[in-house]
Amino acid sequence: MSTTELTGRQKALALLVMMVALGAVIVVGLLLREHGPGNMGTGFLYGAAIGLLGVAVMAWRVTRHPDQASVFERAFTQQGDERDDAVLTQALAVLGLVAVPLTGAAAIAIGLGLDVAMVLALLLVAQLLVGVASFAVVARRS
């Protein structure tokens, strides 16, 4: 596990990035609430809030209790060692390889007349499942 500590400049940069991301999420969410169909803006805001909260929890766990952080948390926050980085890189490579045929299958399904929203939701779920499964398999094997 990495033993590097964040400097004051790195902490300030991380805080700035989180604030800019939060601002962008709010702007896009409000635009979607105003101009998007149905509850798209509300769903986007809730999903983004959950995602940003997850990133904040991971960052807190890695900085406060690095010995208790998982391989994914260390790799995602770029605080891990070479093994953590290699596991994440290999899992993302598998996801990248599988994403192209999944997206092609989704395009064919849309072309055949299936509901676009449902196909895109299933595509997202399939890609998330492939990412989680590939990370678990690569982490177990290495």
CSV table of C-alpha atoms in Angstrom, one decimal, residues 4 13 20 59 72 75 86 90 101-102 110 114 119 123 130 138-139 142:
chain,number,residue,atom,x,y,z
A,4,THR,CA,2.5,8.9,0.4
A,13,LEU,CA,-6.8,20.7,-5.7
A,20,VAL,CA,-16.3,22.2,-9.7
A,59,ALA,CA,-11.7,9.4,-0.4
A,72,PHE,CA,-11.0,-0.6,-5.5
A,75,ALA,CA,-7.1,2.2,-6.9
A,86,ALA,CA,-2.8,-3.1,-12.2
A,90,GLN,CA,-7.0,-4.9,-16.2
A,101,PRO,CA,-20.2,-5.5,-28.6
A,102,LEU,CA,-22.7,-4.5,-25.9
A,110,ILE,CA,-33.0,0.1,-30.9
A,114,LEU,CA,-37.3,-1.7,-28.9
A,119,VAL,CA,-32.4,-0.5,-24.0
A,123,LEU,CA,-26.9,-1.3,-21.5
A,130,VAL,CA,-19.3,-6.5,-16.4
A,138,VAL,CA,-9.0,-9.9,-11.6
A,139,ALA,CA,-8.6,-9.0,-7.9
A,142,SER,CA,-3.8,-11.6,-8.7
